[in-house]
XYZ file of C-alpha atoms in Angstrom:
697
model
C 11.767 -40.122 102.889
C 9.029 -42.157 104.520
C 9.598 -45.078 106.806
C 8.389 -47.557 104.099
C 10.912 -46.036 101.604
C 13.666 -46.363 104.089
C 12.719 -49.936 104.822
C 12.583 -50.853 101.125
C 15.910 -49.191 100.330
C 17.787 -50.813 103.238
C 17.939 -54.341 101.825
C 19.176 -53.060 98.468
C 21.942 -51.091 100.133
C 22.841 -53.980 102.371
C 22.864 -56.218 99.292
C 25.365 -54.069 97.490
C 27.580 -53.865 100.538
C 27.344 -57.643 100.882
C 28.312 -58.065 97.263
C 31.345 -55.840 97.829
C 32.323 -57.735 100.929
C 31.898 -61.025 99.189
C 34.064 -59.748 96.296
C 36.675 -58.226 98.515
C 39.397 -60.495 97.250
C 38.685 -59.541 93.659
C 38.646 -55.851 94.606
C 41.891 -56.312 96.601
C 43.408 -58.077 93.544
C 42.608 -55.174 91.280
C 43.961 -52.692 93.855
C 47.229 -54.581 94.098
C 47.477 -54.930 90.341
C 46.845 -51.315 89.589
C 49.015 -50.061 92.506
C 51.830 -52.446 91.546
C 51.588 -51.467 87.842
C 51.647 -47.763 88.769
C 54.567 -48.269 91.148
C 56.467 -50.139 88.440
C 55.687 -47.456 85.849
C 56.765 -44.684 88.207
C 59.990 -46.560 89.022
C 60.896 -47.434 85.490
C 59.292 -44.921 83.165
C 59.002 -41.589 84.917
C 62.043 -39.484 85.517
C 62.039 -38.031 89.024
C 61.752 -34.222 89.243
C 63.375 -32.282 92.124
C 62.102 -28.894 93.321
C 64.169 -26.292 95.089
C 62.734 -23.095 96.607
C 64.390 -19.819 97.439
C 62.635 -17.002 99.254
C 62.924 -13.317 98.505
C 61.184 -10.373 100.240
C 60.278 -7.016 98.893
C 61.597 -4.273 101.247
C 58.764 -1.861 101.707
C 60.990 1.002 103.025
C 64.564 1.903 102.135
C 66.835 4.467 103.802
C 67.877 6.841 101.014
C 71.072 8.809 101.380
C 69.724 11.430 99.048
C 66.128 12.037 98.034
C 65.749 10.692 94.560
C 62.096 9.511 94.506
C 61.377 11.452 91.274
C 64.255 9.814 89.454
C 64.216 6.236 90.786
C 61.001 5.131 92.526
C 60.776 1.987 94.629
C 58.003 -0.606 94.665
C 54.640 0.391 96.119
C 54.646 -2.626 98.413
C 51.132 -2.082 99.685
C 49.797 -2.218 96.146
C 48.489 -5.631 95.079
C 48.939 -4.588 91.442
C 52.630 -3.877 92.230
C 53.106 -7.325 93.816
C 51.385 -9.124 90.881
C 53.666 -7.063 88.539
C 56.727 -8.297 90.364
C 55.499 -11.886 89.859
C 55.282 -11.248 86.157
C 58.769 -9.685 86.218
C 60.156 -12.804 87.847
C 58.578 -14.917 85.133
C 59.520 -12.588 82.280
C 61.444 -14.093 79.427
C 64.002 -11.272 79.576
C 64.938 -12.101 83.239
C 64.839 -15.896 82.582
C 67.065 -15.270 79.521
C 69.723 -13.866 81.800
C 69.507 -17.062 83.892
C 69.909 -19.083 80.707
C 72.998 -17.103 79.798
C 74.514 -17.212 83.228
C 74.043 -20.961 83.646
C 74.691 -21.762 79.930
C 71.477 -23.765 79.757
C 71.587 -23.804 75.945
C 74.134 -26.623 76.360
C 71.828 -28.470 78.765
C 69.712 -31.166 77.003
C 67.027 -30.841 79.739
C 66.156 -27.359 78.558
C 67.522 -27.337 75.001
C 65.482 -29.880 73.205
C 67.522 -29.533 69.996
C 70.455 -31.356 71.587
C 68.379 -33.874 73.495
C 68.615 -37.521 72.572
C 65.552 -38.925 70.778
C 63.032 -40.466 73.126
C 61.533 -43.933 72.993
C 58.635 -42.709 70.866
C 60.966 -41.002 68.345
C 63.213 -44.119 68.215
C 60.223 -46.398 67.633
C 59.015 -44.047 64.888
C 62.398 -44.083 63.236
C 62.595 -47.858 63.468
C 59.153 -48.254 61.858
C 60.040 -45.867 59.103
C 63.296 -47.653 58.420
C 61.378 -50.953 58.317
C 59.080 -49.707 55.656
C 61.906 -48.054 53.713
C 61.217 -44.423 54.632
C 63.751 -41.906 55.839
C 63.098 -39.371 58.561
C 64.472 -35.982 57.776
C 66.993 -34.916 60.295
C 66.050 -31.899 62.326
C 68.208 -28.936 61.463
C 69.715 -26.816 64.218
C 68.182 -23.333 64.200
C 70.110 -20.119 64.826
C 71.508 -19.226 68.241
C 68.809 -16.689 69.017
C 66.015 -19.165 68.351
C 67.818 -21.766 70.506
C 68.111 -19.283 73.334
C 64.472 -18.301 73.034
C 63.212 -21.866 73.053
C 65.465 -22.683 75.995
C 64.154 -19.753 77.864
C 60.568 -20.874 77.187
C 61.427 -24.361 78.465
C 63.007 -22.875 81.579
C 59.847 -20.818 82.077
C 57.850 -24.051 82.371
C 60.194 -25.272 85.141
C 59.787 -22.018 87.172
C 56.883 -21.054 89.439
C 56.471 -17.991 91.654
C 54.074 -17.774 94.489
C 53.352 -14.825 96.790
C 52.772 -15.962 100.400
C 49.406 -14.464 101.405
C 49.405 -11.273 103.435
C 53.198 -10.954 103.093
C 55.757 -9.444 100.797
C 57.633 -12.787 100.510
C 57.861 -14.723 97.251
C 58.691 -18.402 96.774
C 60.817 -19.008 93.707
C 60.516 -22.670 92.767
C 62.666 -24.357 90.210
C 62.214 -27.922 88.992
C 64.843 -30.110 87.339
C 65.891 -33.752 86.983
C 69.013 -32.853 88.946
C 68.573 -31.632 92.573
C 71.815 -29.611 92.431
C 70.654 -27.902 89.213
C 67.205 -27.147 90.655
C 68.807 -25.346 93.606
C 71.239 -23.604 91.329
C 68.483 -22.280 89.056
C 66.334 -21.048 92.018
C 69.339 -19.206 93.523
C 70.473 -17.833 90.240
C 66.997 -16.502 89.487
C 66.919 -14.774 92.824
C 70.345 -13.230 92.264
C 69.460 -12.211 88.735
C 66.235 -10.621 89.964
C 68.061 -8.587 92.623
C 70.737 -7.510 90.204
C 68.118 -6.680 87.595
C 66.435 -4.264 90.018
C 69.800 -2.568 90.666
C 70.560 -2.494 86.866
C 67.147 -0.995 86.122
C 67.706 1.678 88.705
C 71.297 2.262 87.487
C 70.045 2.655 83.948
C 67.317 5.038 85.055
C 69.927 6.972 87.024
C 72.211 7.073 83.990
C 69.361 8.350 81.802
C 68.402 10.892 84.397
C 71.979 12.058 84.813
C 72.357 12.477 81.115
C 69.138 14.350 80.732
C 69.934 16.564 83.740
C 73.421 17.346 82.416
C 71.960 18.433 79.088
C 69.288 20.424 80.802
C 71.725 22.077 83.193
C 73.887 23.170 80.280
C 70.801 24.525 78.457
C 69.719 26.405 81.558
C 73.182 27.743 82.166
C 73.230 29.186 78.620
C 69.769 30.595 79.089
C 70.841 32.213 82.400
C 73.880 33.779 80.808
C 71.803 35.101 77.993
C 69.243 36.571 80.410
C 71.842 38.313 82.501
C 73.552 39.712 79.370
C 70.189 40.982 78.181
C 69.636 42.795 81.508
C 73.119 44.277 81.335
C 72.750 45.460 77.755
C 69.304 46.975 78.414
C 70.573 48.931 81.356
C 73.411 50.256 79.245
C 71.118 51.473 76.528
C 68.671 53.432 78.699
C 68.783 56.165 81.286
C 69.034 55.076 84.803
C 65.524 54.313 85.674
C 64.176 53.940 89.138
C 60.809 53.812 90.612
C 61.433 57.031 92.682
C 62.302 59.062 89.551
C 59.170 57.838 87.815
C 57.109 58.934 90.872
C 58.728 62.404 90.830
C 58.075 62.841 87.159
C 54.468 61.772 87.596
C 54.076 64.384 90.368
C 55.625 66.975 88.010
C 53.247 65.961 85.261
C 50.377 66.358 87.660
C 51.467 69.874 88.545
C 51.714 70.821 84.856
C 48.251 69.381 84.286
C 46.871 71.408 87.198
C 48.612 74.639 85.958
C 47.260 73.942 82.496
C 43.785 73.521 83.807
C 44.017 76.937 85.626
C 45.505 78.620 82.626
C 42.768 77.343 80.417
C 40.176 78.792 82.810
C 42.041 82.196 82.866
C 42.331 82.117 79.088
C 38.656 81.397 78.710
C 37.763 84.316 80.968
C 40.104 86.600 79.026
C 38.696 85.533 75.743
C 35.152 86.269 77.022
C 36.220 89.715 78.374
C 37.876 90.611 75.021
C 34.792 89.569 73.173
C 32.645 91.676 75.389
C 34.867 94.651 74.956
C 34.845 94.228 71.217
C 31.103 93.813 71.081
C 30.273 96.918 73.150
C 29.171 99.845 70.996
C 27.870 102.653 73.178
C 29.827 104.408 75.831
C 27.724 103.228 78.693
C 28.111 99.610 77.469
C 31.806 100.029 77.132
C 32.146 101.535 80.598
C 30.024 98.746 81.940
C 31.921 96.080 80.209
C 35.376 97.392 80.939
C 34.559 97.941 84.625
C 37.262 100.587 84.564
C 36.830 103.392 87.156
C 38.462 105.916 84.937
C 36.110 105.201 82.027
C 33.187 105.401 84.454
C 34.417 108.891 85.492
C 34.805 109.967 81.895
C 31.329 108.608 81.072
C 29.892 111.414 83.158
C 31.448 114.011 80.832
C 31.094 111.954 77.690
C 29.445 114.813 75.931
C 32.710 116.661 75.788
C 34.575 115.799 72.649
C 37.881 115.768 74.399
C 36.459 113.430 76.967
C 35.146 111.202 74.251
C 38.629 111.243 72.703
C 40.109 110.372 76.020
C 37.403 107.716 76.625
C 38.033 106.103 73.249
C 41.772 106.199 73.753
C 41.410 104.676 77.184
C 38.968 102.046 75.926
C 41.289 101.090 73.055
C 44.135 100.704 75.475
C 42.038 98.344 77.539
C 41.020 96.289 74.443
C 44.668 96.204 73.375
C 45.948 95.189 76.773
C 43.312 92.534 77.167
C 44.273 91.157 73.783
C 47.926 91.125 74.733
C 47.091 89.332 77.999
C 45.135 86.758 76.053
C 48.068 86.157 73.703
C 50.400 85.731 76.615
C 48.105 83.260 78.167
C 47.815 81.326 74.947
C 51.588 81.175 74.699
C 51.831 79.957 78.281
C 49.201 77.256 77.562
C 51.160 76.165 74.481
C 54.336 75.929 76.554
C 52.537 73.959 79.261
C 51.055 71.656 76.616
C 54.480 71.021 75.193
C 55.818 70.383 78.699
C 52.999 68.041 79.460
C 53.500 66.149 76.208
C 57.240 65.823 76.877
C 56.717 64.653 80.408
C 54.042 62.147 79.332
C 56.297 60.750 76.617
C 59.204 60.674 79.015
C 57.193 58.913 81.679
C 55.730 56.366 79.138
C 59.136 55.637 77.724
C 60.748 55.256 81.124
C 57.824 53.110 82.313
C 58.230 50.787 79.390
C 61.960 50.607 80.018
C 61.321 49.972 83.728
C 58.822 47.235 82.907
C 61.090 45.636 80.376
C 63.978 45.849 82.822
C 61.927 44.155 85.498
C 60.813 41.443 83.038
C 64.388 40.801 81.987
C 65.424 40.723 85.653
C 62.689 38.312 86.602
C 63.567 36.028 83.594
C 67.188 36.124 84.644
C 66.173 35.237 88.213
C 63.903 32.430 87.108
C 66.659 31.039 84.939
C 68.972 31.196 87.924
C 66.570 29.424 90.224
C 65.794 26.735 87.615
C 69.506 26.351 86.890
C 70.372 26.018 90.606
C 67.502 23.424 91.095
C 68.608 21.231 88.222
C 72.179 21.592 89.156
C 71.329 20.347 92.687
C 69.338 17.398 91.196
C 72.256 16.577 88.923
C 74.534 16.399 91.906
C 72.112 14.208 93.752
C 71.708 11.873 90.836
C 75.410 11.605 90.321
C 75.857 10.820 93.987
C 73.063 8.177 93.869
C 74.820 6.116 91.222
C 77.198 4.661 93.808
C 74.602 3.866 96.501
C 71.697 2.238 94.573
C 69.801 -0.519 96.488
C 67.436 -3.226 95.211
C 63.795 -3.252 96.305
C 64.112 -6.919 97.380
C 66.458 -9.094 99.309
C 67.011 -12.785 99.559
C 65.505 -14.250 102.723
C 66.748 -17.803 102.307
C 68.610 -19.448 99.390
C 67.462 -22.685 97.898
C 68.868 -25.875 99.344
C 69.635 -29.013 97.396
C 66.508 -31.147 97.753
C 67.060 -34.680 99.038
C 63.797 -36.216 97.818
C 62.069 -35.734 94.459
C 58.933 -33.590 94.352
C 57.554 -35.354 91.322
C 56.262 -37.838 90.641
C 54.343 -38.078 93.913
C 54.720 -41.828 94.204
C 52.371 -42.202 97.120
C 49.710 -40.117 95.494
C 50.045 -41.883 92.087
C 49.939 -45.336 93.700
C 46.976 -44.271 95.894
C 45.101 -42.851 92.913
C 45.679 -45.954 90.815
C 44.855 -48.116 93.827
C 41.594 -46.236 94.139
C 41.021 -46.684 90.391
C 41.676 -50.409 90.869
C 39.158 -50.443 93.730
C 36.612 -48.705 91.468
C 37.237 -51.177 88.636
C 37.116 -54.121 91.063
C 33.974 -52.802 92.633
C 32.361 -52.167 89.287
C 33.225 -55.701 88.138
C 31.792 -57.174 91.348
C 28.603 -55.198 90.968
C 28.325 -55.886 87.278
C 29.018 -59.606 87.815
C 26.049 -59.798 90.164
C 23.852 -57.565 88.063
C 24.693 -59.577 84.985
C 23.544 -62.842 86.567
C 20.731 -64.398 84.540
C 19.953 -67.130 87.054
C 17.212 -66.924 89.620
C 18.392 -66.011 93.057
C 15.322 -65.246 95.234
C 11.871 -66.634 95.609
C 10.516 -63.129 95.388
C 12.155 -62.650 92.064
C 10.872 -66.059 90.945
C 7.252 -65.342 91.973
C 7.332 -61.858 90.392
C 8.626 -63.332 87.150
C 6.138 -66.268 86.891
C 3.140 -65.069 88.941
C 3.157 -68.501 90.684
C 3.485 -69.102 94.417
C 6.567 -70.822 95.850
C 5.639 -74.002 97.787
C 9.054 -74.447 99.340
C 12.736 -73.542 99.402
C 15.128 -76.426 99.798
C 18.654 -75.732 100.945
C 21.599 -77.418 99.344
C 23.489 -80.172 101.205
C 26.744 -81.831 100.459
C 25.804 -85.067 98.722
C 27.647 -86.755 95.916
C 24.650 -89.066 95.038
C 20.937 -88.423 94.908
C 20.252 -91.253 97.351
C 22.479 -89.390 99.850
C 19.986 -86.509 99.789
C 17.091 -88.909 100.553
C 19.032 -90.623 103.308
C 19.876 -87.242 104.826
C 16.190 -86.376 105.011
C 15.505 -89.750 106.624
C 18.362 -89.742 109.094
C 17.861 -86.068 110.115
C 14.114 -85.479 110.295
C 14.617 -82.230 112.194
C 17.017 -80.698 109.793
C 16.377 -77.663 107.707
C 16.093 -79.828 104.540
C 13.577 -82.122 106.146
C 11.614 -79.093 107.315
C 11.622 -77.733 103.812
C 10.213 -81.049 102.417
C 7.467 -80.953 105.035
C 6.732 -77.356 104.076
C 6.389 -78.445 100.481
C 4.056 -81.319 101.479
C 1.898 -78.917 103.543
C 1.785 -76.351 100.747
C 0.688 -78.985 98.253
C -2.093 -80.272 100.569
C -3.374 -76.792 101.186
C -3.191 -75.717 97.519
C -6.754 -76.905 97.040
C -8.858 -77.053 100.174
C -11.934 -78.450 98.415
C -10.193 -81.347 96.655
C -6.930 -82.421 98.231
C -4.410 -83.236 95.422
C -3.802 -86.929 95.111
C -1.742 -87.223 91.906
C 1.281 -84.914 91.969
C 3.797 -84.418 89.177
C 7.299 -83.034 89.680
C 8.918 -81.379 86.662
C 11.618 -78.796 85.748
C 12.934 -76.802 82.784
C 16.107 -78.814 82.391
C 17.781 -81.875 83.891
C 19.844 -81.917 87.141
C 17.569 -79.442 88.896
C 16.717 -81.952 91.687
C 13.153 -82.924 90.843
C 13.873 -86.741 91.149
C 15.417 -86.358 94.598
C 12.553 -84.149 95.687
C 10.034 -86.623 94.364
C 11.568 -89.456 96.410
C 11.968 -87.262 99.528
C 8.435 -86.006 99.258
C 7.095 -89.603 98.971
C 9.054 -90.632 102.007
C 7.762 -87.619 103.943
C 4.100 -88.358 102.932
C 4.617 -91.949 104.044
C 5.535 -90.614 107.443
C 1.900 -89.376 107.793
C 0.763 -93.000 107.533
C -0.465 -92.525 103.970
C 0.121 -95.149 101.272
C 2.205 -93.580 98.557
C 3.205 -94.602 95.022
C 6.159 -93.097 93.102
C 5.900 -93.384 89.305
C 9.023 -92.923 87.215
C 7.758 -90.816 84.340
C 11.167 -90.294 82.660
C 11.357 -93.548 80.765
C 14.344 -92.390 78.767
C 16.860 -91.746 81.547
C 15.336 -93.817 84.371
C 17.214 -91.728 87.014
C 14.857 -92.719 89.866
C 15.488 -96.493 89.220
C 19.262 -95.822 89.354
C 18.911 -93.687 92.434
C 16.989 -96.186 94.540
C 18.636 -99.411 93.353
C 22.115 -98.049 92.718
C 22.093 -99.518 89.168
C 19.914 -99.777 86.053
C 17.487 -102.673 86.418
C 17.155 -105.087 83.557
C 13.884 -106.545 84.860
C 10.731 -106.203 82.693
C 8.775 -105.313 85.812
C 7.617 -101.668 85.571
C 5.316 -99.170 83.982
C 5.562 -100.571 80.447
C 4.356 -103.987 81.751
C 1.492 -102.383 83.576
C 0.409 -100.360 80.526
C 0.622 -103.324 78.094
C -1.374 -105.512 80.504
C 1.383 -107.991 80.907
C 1.196 -107.266 84.680
C -1.236 -105.784 86.999
C -0.446 -102.597 88.819
C 0.077 -104.443 92.048
C 2.491 -106.881 90.431
C 4.372 -104.171 88.448
C 5.231 -102.028 91.501
C 8.319 -102.604 93.553
C 8.496 -101.929 97.256
C 11.412 -99.866 98.465
C 12.356 -100.312 102.100
C 14.358 -97.058 102.274
C 11.382 -94.790 101.666
C 8.735 -97.324 102.632
C 6.895 -96.728 99.417
C 5.943 -98.612 96.217
C 7.894 -97.616 93.123
C 6.588 -97.977 89.513
C 9.833 -97.885 87.726
C 10.537 -97.293 84.074
C 11.598 -100.005 81.645
C 13.640 -99.971 78.537
C 11.429 -99.805 75.485
C 11.580 -98.972 71.863
C 8.079 -97.369 72.013
C 7.758 -93.609 72.038
C 7.366 -92.268 75.548
C 4.880 -89.700 74.288
C 2.738 -92.426 72.795
C 2.881 -94.369 76.087
C 1.503 -91.515 78.172
C -0.936 -90.425 75.542
C -2.707 -93.770 75.517
C -5.948 -94.491 77.355
C -4.186 -97.160 79.279
C -2.108 -94.513 81.171
C -5.364 -92.826 82.265
C -6.736 -96.147 83.423
C -3.513 -96.855 85.212
C -3.788 -93.619 87.161
C -7.473 -94.315 87.960
C -6.476 -97.745 89.354
C -3.624 -96.230 91.366
C -5.959 -93.568 92.849
C -8.062 -96.339 94.345
C -5.140 -98.151 95.843
C -2.813 -95.300 97.059
C -3.380 -92.100 99.073
C -0.676 -90.219 97.223
C 0.818 -90.687 93.780
C 4.007 -88.801 92.888
C 5.157 -88.777 89.245
C 8.744 -87.863 88.401
C 8.476 -86.308 84.883
C 11.181 -85.402 82.306
C 12.270 -81.760 81.798
C 9.745 -79.566 80.059
C 12.064 -77.915 77.533
C 13.524 -81.220 76.256
C 10.611 -83.585 75.652
C 6.853 -83.390 75.231
C 6.144 -86.227 77.657
C 5.738 -83.865 80.589
C 2.913 -81.865 79.020
C 1.038 -85.045 78.339
C 1.508 -86.400 81.876
C 0.571 -83.107 83.513
C -2.855 -83.139 81.865
C -3.799 -86.104 84.167
C -2.556 -84.945 87.524
C -4.129 -82.923 90.351
C -1.096 -80.748 91.030
C 1.859 -79.762 88.914
C 5.058 -78.790 90.818
C 7.783 -76.964 88.922
C 11.312 -77.237 90.364
C 13.845 -74.387 89.852
C 17.484 -74.858 90.788
C 18.877 -71.842 92.717
C 21.585 -69.912 90.826
C 21.492 -72.545 88.067
C 18.282 -72.234 86.065
C 18.180 -68.978 84.136
C 15.228 -66.662 84.030
C 14.758 -67.200 80.360
C 14.586 -70.987 80.851
C 12.018 -70.685 83.631
C 9.878 -68.297 81.535
C 10.116 -70.530 78.449
C 9.177 -73.679 80.397
C 6.215 -71.974 82.149
C 5.195 -70.606 78.761
C 5.287 -74.012 77.157
C 3.065 -75.415 79.884
C 0.602 -72.557 79.689
C 0.382 -72.880 75.930
C -0.848 -76.481 76.618
C -3.477 -75.221 79.168
C -1.502 -76.657 82.017
C -1.522 -74.688 85.209
C 1.490 -74.947 87.480
C 0.271 -75.326 90.999
C 3.435 -74.180 92.748
C 7.173 -73.762 92.501
C 10.014 -75.337 94.531
C 13.194 -73.414 94.843
C 15.884 -76.075 95.194
C 19.596 -76.359 95.971
C 19.748 -72.998 97.771
C 23.262 -72.340 99.164
C 22.221 -70.343 102.174
C 25.698 -69.205 103.138
C 26.499 -67.986 99.647
C 23.081 -66.434 99.424
C 23.699 -64.486 102.592
C 27.026 -63.257 101.277
C 25.296 -62.090 98.117
C 22.920 -60.003 100.303
C 19.754 -62.105 100.000
C 19.994 -63.891 103.353
C 17.153 -62.080 105.058
C 14.696 -63.375 102.448
C 15.150 -66.930 103.771
C 14.883 -66.569 107.442
C 18.531 -66.729 108.391
C 17.501 -65.734 111.902
C 15.685 -69.019 112.258
C 18.581 -71.307 111.573
C 18.934 -72.186 115.242
C 15.544 -73.835 115.075
C 16.947 -76.682 112.989
C 19.161 -79.554 114.161
C 21.759 -80.300 111.496
């Protein structure tokens, strides 16, 4: 914001603050009215509500006599979700229903709306219905379960739970119209919550005990069946051990090795027998048989006896080899049968051993499981008598001494603030809604005409008192304002100093007559000869002001215009202002016709030759047409506006009427300014309040 913007905004702000200070009594009145009404309403219409608070804390660790975490788990206190869950548990309808049952709140009208007496609204409604001949159907009482549910919901509205930040402590707050009842509800809710935790754990323990009992019985039966199966299996098979199986496997290995050797021997024997049988010549037979005796006989093979002996010997070798082969085959068959029996025996006993081991393991597993669940069953049974809650009561609720609601101070303060706002708004609106003119700046901006002077208001019951004040106190602010007007008029036209000056206004009682007389007296102080003409021939206010009564003499402006008297003879000298007065006379002739005549122009021409200054007091512009006629013959037209009296519309209409007649207003006079009130309204700086010490009042 620039310095010029700050400077321009400061008067407006100061103006508003001044308005508020000036209207402080009205604002204070609204504050007192609103605050008093709210206090009366709180005292008479609002039922006080009392709030009691009990504190509970969640115990993060508990000393367990037995380990039962898998059966009954405590609260994970470090878990925010767990804490929020506990808040919901505290506010659950099931828990609050237990409070309703314990305190028998279904019989309390505060929470059971079905037994509550009809309120003022319901009574008024019933009265209106009865007046117009209508019947209100009576509300039927619902079933007990519905009543309990609705009562629980109403209790829920009276309960609030708050977790204290960074702690495991909860505030349980209960509200009621009775302080004792509020404390009782808060403490009961805490007790019910603690007992509910124990009940939940007890029920969980009961369910766990029942399930474990059933499971233990099932496991016991399974264990007995498994052990019986092992026993029966052992009775139906040969005694089997791992050592015997190993011995049989070694025996089987030996049989297999023997069988392999026998197969090799049998193959060699079969090959030898085939060779023996295939040999045809004696040398081949001797070679194949590798018998030394045959080799000896081969040397004498030509001898028939030797041949017979050779053939007999060879046949014996073939026969013996065939017998050996048969024996070996029988041995192989026996070994194959022994191998088969051993393999079957080993396979059967291995299966029996594996089955026995399986049955034994199943029985052992059943035993271990049975013993484990039996131990848990004993732990669970022992835990039933030592269950502890996850929370404990830190401090019970005390009976409150003062109500928590309504907050009387807050309500009165808020309504007092509202009253201040209303009063402030009315003060500001009252000033903003003013249609009268308050500042010369506003007047000049509205009309486009310069202000010749600003005349302060003085305490004077009569117009003549204003004139005497200016005469008796020539150094006063009022006298200085008249001199300022005189100077402005003289300087309004530097080429031709105005000689004939007319004073007018929009409406009567704006001070133009008093200003005309005071201005004439001030001009006379310069040593100039001055004539004051009373242009308002209808009311003749000037004549009454200067003489104190309405003159009945025929001496005046009408006589001068009709030629009955000369101007010199028609004027009246006034010692008070030391000026000549051409007063108005009673006449039946139209005033407009009088001033429209050529005679009025001639009268002014004659007056110009005799007097230095001629001041004409004219009628109001908006009431008669006389003023527009008179102003066409003057040198300067001065328009008087009464401060905070003449409205903006009246000023604009009057100026518009003159401009429509081609009459230019030379300047404005802002009259009857109440300087002190103006300063209170925030406009004091526009009128030089800092220069008040320059005037002698």
